[in-house]
Amino acid sequence: MSLMTREDLLRELELLPIWQLREPAKAVATVANSAEVSDSKADMFAARSELIKQMDWQNLQQCVQSCQACGLVKARAQTVFGAGDPDADWLIVGEAPGAEEDHQGEPFVGQAGQLLDNMLAAIQLKRGQNVFIANVIKCRPPENRDPHGEEVLQCVPFLQQQVALIQPKLIIALGKFAAQSLLQSENTVDEHTWASLRGQLHDYHGVPVIVTYHPAYLLRNWADKAEAWEDLCFAKKTMQGL
Ligand code: URA
């Protein structure tokens, strides 16, 4: 067993130098001041997740910006934290930044983003106005490949904390990856069945979740646009009843 100081631990968890504990929350203090730290990765992920849960919006933004917790740091131009109103009722969750998002540091600014803006307009919503847009993964995977398991494990706590701080009334998960990442504890989502999650209200830590197609998918499969429209109407109606 190695002896670690709190500083060592935070550095190991990729949470230094930017993150400072503001209030001595008990759970954090227990982990961060612990003299003995298990070497197991699972414990590391859990400890990192606990620390991220204590962050305010500014700390979270800084932590994402300087994150080096996985290999995606090597190829990214910058992190993409998310954009919009941090007090929004609507939270839209996509997968990961693509080339244009990596370049601009904003989510959904490419072609799929234009379609997303049109989808939002169809239900009288506008980017930045009572809407926050985020991705599960904050850095661009090279060649836009699917994110790897470890990358997801390192990044998901950021989205969890964004949800906790924004406290949206409703989350819209765009596509299989976002649906799976948000709902994995309750649903088995495979390649063929994920779309069956559409048309139902799911739950993510007490926040209702509606699943629809990813705009990048819709750009290639226009026939499914009608179904996406149904999902958006369902979301609008759900929000009106909340
Ligand atoms: N696709 C996503 O899932 N997110 C983006 O930000 C851009 C494209």
Coordinates of C-alpha atoms and ligand atoms in Angstrom, one line a residue:
M1 CA 0.0 0.0 0.0
S2 CA 1.4 3.4 -0.9
L3 CA 1.1 6.4 1.3
M4 CA -0.4 9.4 -0.6
T5 CA -1.0 13.0 0.5
R6 CA -4.2 14.7 -0.6
E7 CA -2.2 16.6 -3.2
D8 CA -0.8 13.4 -4.6
L9 CA -4.2 11.9 -4.8
L10 CA -5.7 14.9 -6.6
R11 CA -2.8 14.9 -9.0
E12 CA -3.3 11.2 -9.6
L13 CA -7.0 11.7 -10.3
E14 CA -6.1 14.5 -12.8
L15 CA -7.9 17.1 -10.6
L16 CA -4.9 19.3 -9.9
P17 CA -3.7 22.0 -10.2
I18 CA -7.0 23.7 -10.8
W19 CA -9.4 22.2 -8.3
Q20 CA -9.4 23.4 -4.7
L21 CA -11.8 22.1 -2.1
R22 CA -13.9 25.0 -1.0
E23 CA -16.0 23.4 1.6
P24 CA -14.8 20.4 3.6
A25 CA -17.4 18.0 2.4
K26 CA -17.2 14.8 4.3
A27 CA -17.1 12.4 1.5
V28 CA -14.4 14.3 -0.3
A29 CA -12.3 14.8 2.8
T30 CA -12.5 11.1 3.5
V31 CA -11.2 10.2 0.1
A32 CA -8.8 13.1 -0.4
N33 CA -7.2 12.9 3.0
S34 CA -7.0 9.1 3.0
A35 CA -3.5 7.9 3.8
E36 CA -4.0 4.6 2.1
V37 CA -5.3 4.5 -1.5
S38 CA -6.3 1.4 -3.2
D39 CA -4.5 0.8 -6.5
S40 CA -7.5 -0.5 -8.2
K41 CA -8.8 1.5 -11.2
A42 CA -12.4 1.1 -10.1
D43 CA -11.6 2.8 -6.8
M44 CA -9.8 5.6 -8.6
F45 CA -12.8 6.2 -10.9
A46 CA -15.1 6.3 -7.9
A47 CA -12.9 8.6 -6.0
R48 CA -12.5 10.9 -9.0
S49 CA -16.3 10.9 -9.5
E50 CA -16.8 11.8 -5.8
L51 CA -14.5 14.8 -6.1
I52 CA -16.2 16.0 -9.3
K53 CA -19.5 15.8 -7.5
Q54 CA -18.3 18.6 -5.1
M55 CA -17.4 21.1 -7.9
D56 CA -19.3 24.2 -8.7
W57 CA -19.8 25.4 -12.2
Q58 CA -16.6 27.3 -12.5
N59 CA -14.5 24.6 -11.0
L60 CA -16.1 22.1 -13.3
Q61 CA -15.4 24.2 -16.4
Q62 CA -11.8 24.6 -15.4
C63 CA -11.5 20.9 -14.6
V64 CA -12.8 19.9 -18.0
Q65 CA -10.7 22.4 -19.7
S66 CA -7.5 21.1 -18.2
C67 CA -8.5 17.4 -18.1
Q68 CA -5.8 14.9 -19.0
A69 CA -7.5 11.9 -17.6
C70 CA -7.5 9.8 -20.8
G71 CA -5.8 9.5 -24.1
L72 CA -8.1 11.8 -26.0
V73 CA -6.0 14.7 -24.6
K74 CA -3.4 13.9 -27.3
A75 CA -5.4 14.6 -30.4
R76 CA -7.8 17.3 -29.2
A77 CA -7.4 20.9 -30.1
Q78 CA -9.5 21.9 -27.0
T79 CA -12.2 20.5 -24.8
V80 CA -15.9 21.1 -25.4
F81 CA -17.6 21.7 -22.1
G82 CA -21.0 22.5 -23.5
A83 CA -22.9 25.7 -24.3
G84 CA -26.0 27.5 -23.4
D85 CA -27.9 28.6 -20.3
P86 CA -26.6 26.9 -17.1
D87 CA -30.1 27.4 -15.6
A88 CA -31.9 25.8 -18.5
D89 CA -35.0 23.7 -18.3
W90 CA -33.9 21.8 -21.3
L91 CA -30.6 19.8 -21.5
I92 CA -29.7 18.3 -24.8
V93 CA -27.0 15.5 -24.7
G94 CA -25.0 14.3 -27.7
E95 CA -22.1 12.0 -28.0
A96 CA -18.8 13.7 -28.5
P97 CA -17.3 16.7 -30.4
G98 CA -16.5 16.3 -34.0
A99 CA -13.8 18.1 -36.0
E100 CA -15.7 21.5 -36.2
E101 CA -16.6 21.4 -32.5
D102 CA -13.0 20.6 -31.6
H103 CA -11.9 23.5 -33.6
Q104 CA -14.5 26.0 -32.2
G105 CA -14.8 24.6 -28.7
E106 CA -18.7 24.5 -29.0
P107 CA -21.0 21.6 -29.2
F108 CA -23.0 20.9 -32.4
V109 CA -21.6 23.6 -34.6
G110 CA -21.2 21.4 -37.7
Q111 CA -23.8 20.1 -40.1
A112 CA -25.5 18.0 -37.4
G113 CA -25.6 21.1 -35.3
Q114 CA -27.5 23.0 -38.0
L115 CA -30.1 20.2 -38.0
L116 CA -30.2 20.3 -34.2
D117 CA -30.9 24.0 -34.3
N118 CA -33.8 23.3 -36.7
M119 CA -35.1 20.5 -34.5
L120 CA -35.0 22.9 -31.5
A121 CA -36.8 25.6 -33.6
A122 CA -39.5 23.1 -34.5
I123 CA -40.5 23.1 -30.8
Q124 CA -39.9 26.8 -30.3
L125 CA -36.5 26.5 -28.7
K126 CA -33.3 28.3 -29.4
R127 CA -29.8 27.4 -28.6
G128 CA -28.7 29.3 -25.5
Q129 CA -32.2 30.3 -24.4
N130 CA -33.4 28.0 -21.7
V131 CA -31.4 25.3 -23.4
F132 CA -28.0 23.8 -22.5
I133 CA -26.3 21.5 -25.0
A134 CA -23.6 19.1 -23.8
N135 CA -21.9 15.9 -24.9
V136 CA -21.2 12.8 -22.9
I137 CA -17.5 13.0 -24.0
K138 CA -15.8 16.4 -23.8
C139 CA -13.0 15.7 -26.3
R140 CA -13.0 14.7 -29.9
P141 CA -12.2 11.0 -30.4
P142 CA -9.7 10.7 -33.3
E143 CA -11.3 10.1 -36.7
N144 CA -14.7 10.4 -34.8
R145 CA -14.4 6.8 -33.7
D146 CA -16.6 5.5 -30.9
P147 CA -15.4 6.5 -27.5
H148 CA -13.7 3.7 -25.6
G149 CA -14.9 2.4 -22.2
E150 CA -12.2 4.0 -20.1
E151 CA -12.8 7.4 -21.9
V152 CA -16.4 7.1 -21.0
L153 CA -15.7 6.3 -17.4
Q154 CA -13.4 9.2 -17.0
C155 CA -15.7 11.7 -18.7
V156 CA -19.2 10.7 -17.5
P157 CA -18.8 12.3 -14.0
F158 CA -18.5 15.7 -15.8
L159 CA -21.9 15.2 -17.4
Q160 CA -23.3 13.9 -14.1
Q161 CA -22.2 17.1 -12.4
Q162 CA -23.5 19.3 -15.2
V163 CA -26.9 17.7 -14.7
A164 CA -26.7 18.1 -10.9
L165 CA -25.8 21.8 -11.3
I166 CA -28.1 22.7 -14.1
Q167 CA -31.0 20.8 -12.7
P168 CA -32.8 20.7 -16.0
K169 CA -36.5 19.7 -16.1
L170 CA -36.0 17.5 -19.1
I171 CA -33.1 15.8 -20.8
I172 CA -33.2 14.8 -24.5
A173 CA -30.6 12.1 -25.3
L174 CA -29.5 12.3 -28.9
G175 CA -28.8 8.8 -30.3
K176 CA -27.7 5.5 -29.0
F177 CA -24.5 6.5 -27.3
A178 CA -26.1 9.3 -25.2
A179 CA -29.1 7.1 -24.4
Q180 CA -26.8 4.3 -23.3
S181 CA -24.6 6.5 -21.2
L182 CA -27.5 8.1 -19.4
L183 CA -29.7 5.0 -19.0
Q184 CA -27.2 2.2 -18.7
S185 CA -28.0 1.4 -15.1
E186 CA -31.6 0.6 -16.0
N187 CA -31.6 -0.5 -19.6
T188 CA -29.6 -2.8 -21.7
V189 CA -29.1 -0.9 -24.9
D190 CA -27.7 -2.8 -27.9
E191 CA -27.3 -1.8 -31.5
H192 CA -30.7 -3.2 -32.5
T193 CA -32.9 -2.2 -29.6
W194 CA -31.8 1.2 -28.5
A195 CA -34.4 2.9 -30.7
S196 CA -37.1 1.0 -28.7
L197 CA -36.2 3.4 -25.9
R198 CA -37.9 6.2 -27.9
G199 CA -41.5 7.2 -27.0
Q200 CA -41.0 6.5 -23.2
L201 CA -40.1 8.6 -20.3
H202 CA -36.9 7.5 -18.6
D203 CA -35.2 8.7 -15.5
Y204 CA -31.7 10.0 -14.9
H205 CA -31.1 10.8 -11.2
G206 CA -34.7 12.1 -10.9
V207 CA -34.7 14.0 -14.2
P208 CA -37.0 12.8 -17.0
V209 CA -35.2 11.7 -20.1
I210 CA -36.5 11.3 -23.7
V211 CA -34.5 9.5 -26.3
T212 CA -34.5 10.5 -30.0
Y213 CA -32.3 10.0 -33.0
H214 CA -28.9 11.8 -33.3
P215 CA -29.0 14.6 -35.9
A216 CA -26.0 13.1 -37.7
Y217 CA -28.0 9.9 -38.1
L218 CA -30.9 11.8 -39.4
L219 CA -28.7 13.5 -42.0
R220 CA -28.1 10.1 -43.4
N221 CA -31.6 8.7 -42.8
W222 CA -34.1 11.3 -43.7
A223 CA -37.0 8.8 -43.5
D224 CA -36.6 8.7 -39.7
K225 CA -37.1 12.5 -39.4
A226 CA -40.9 11.9 -38.9
E227 CA -40.1 9.8 -35.9
A228 CA -37.7 12.4 -34.5
W229 CA -40.5 14.9 -35.0
E230 CA -42.8 12.7 -32.9
D231 CA -40.1 12.5 -30.2
L232 CA -39.8 16.3 -30.1
C233 CA -43.6 16.7 -29.8
F234 CA -43.5 14.2 -27.0
A235 CA -40.8 16.2 -25.3
K236 CA -42.6 19.4 -25.7
K237 CA -45.8 17.9 -24.3
T238 CA -43.9 16.4 -21.4
M239 CA -42.3 19.7 -20.6
Q240 CA -45.7 21.4 -20.6
G241 CA -46.9 18.9 -18.0
L242 CA -43.9 19.3 -15.7
Ligands
URA1 N1 -22.1 15.1 -32.6 C1 -22.2 15.1 -31.3 O1 -22.7 14.1 -30.7 N2 -21.9 16.2 -30.6 C2 -21.4 17.3 -31.2 O2 -21.1 18.2 -30.4 C3 -21.2 17.3 -32.6 C4 -21.6 16.2 -33.3

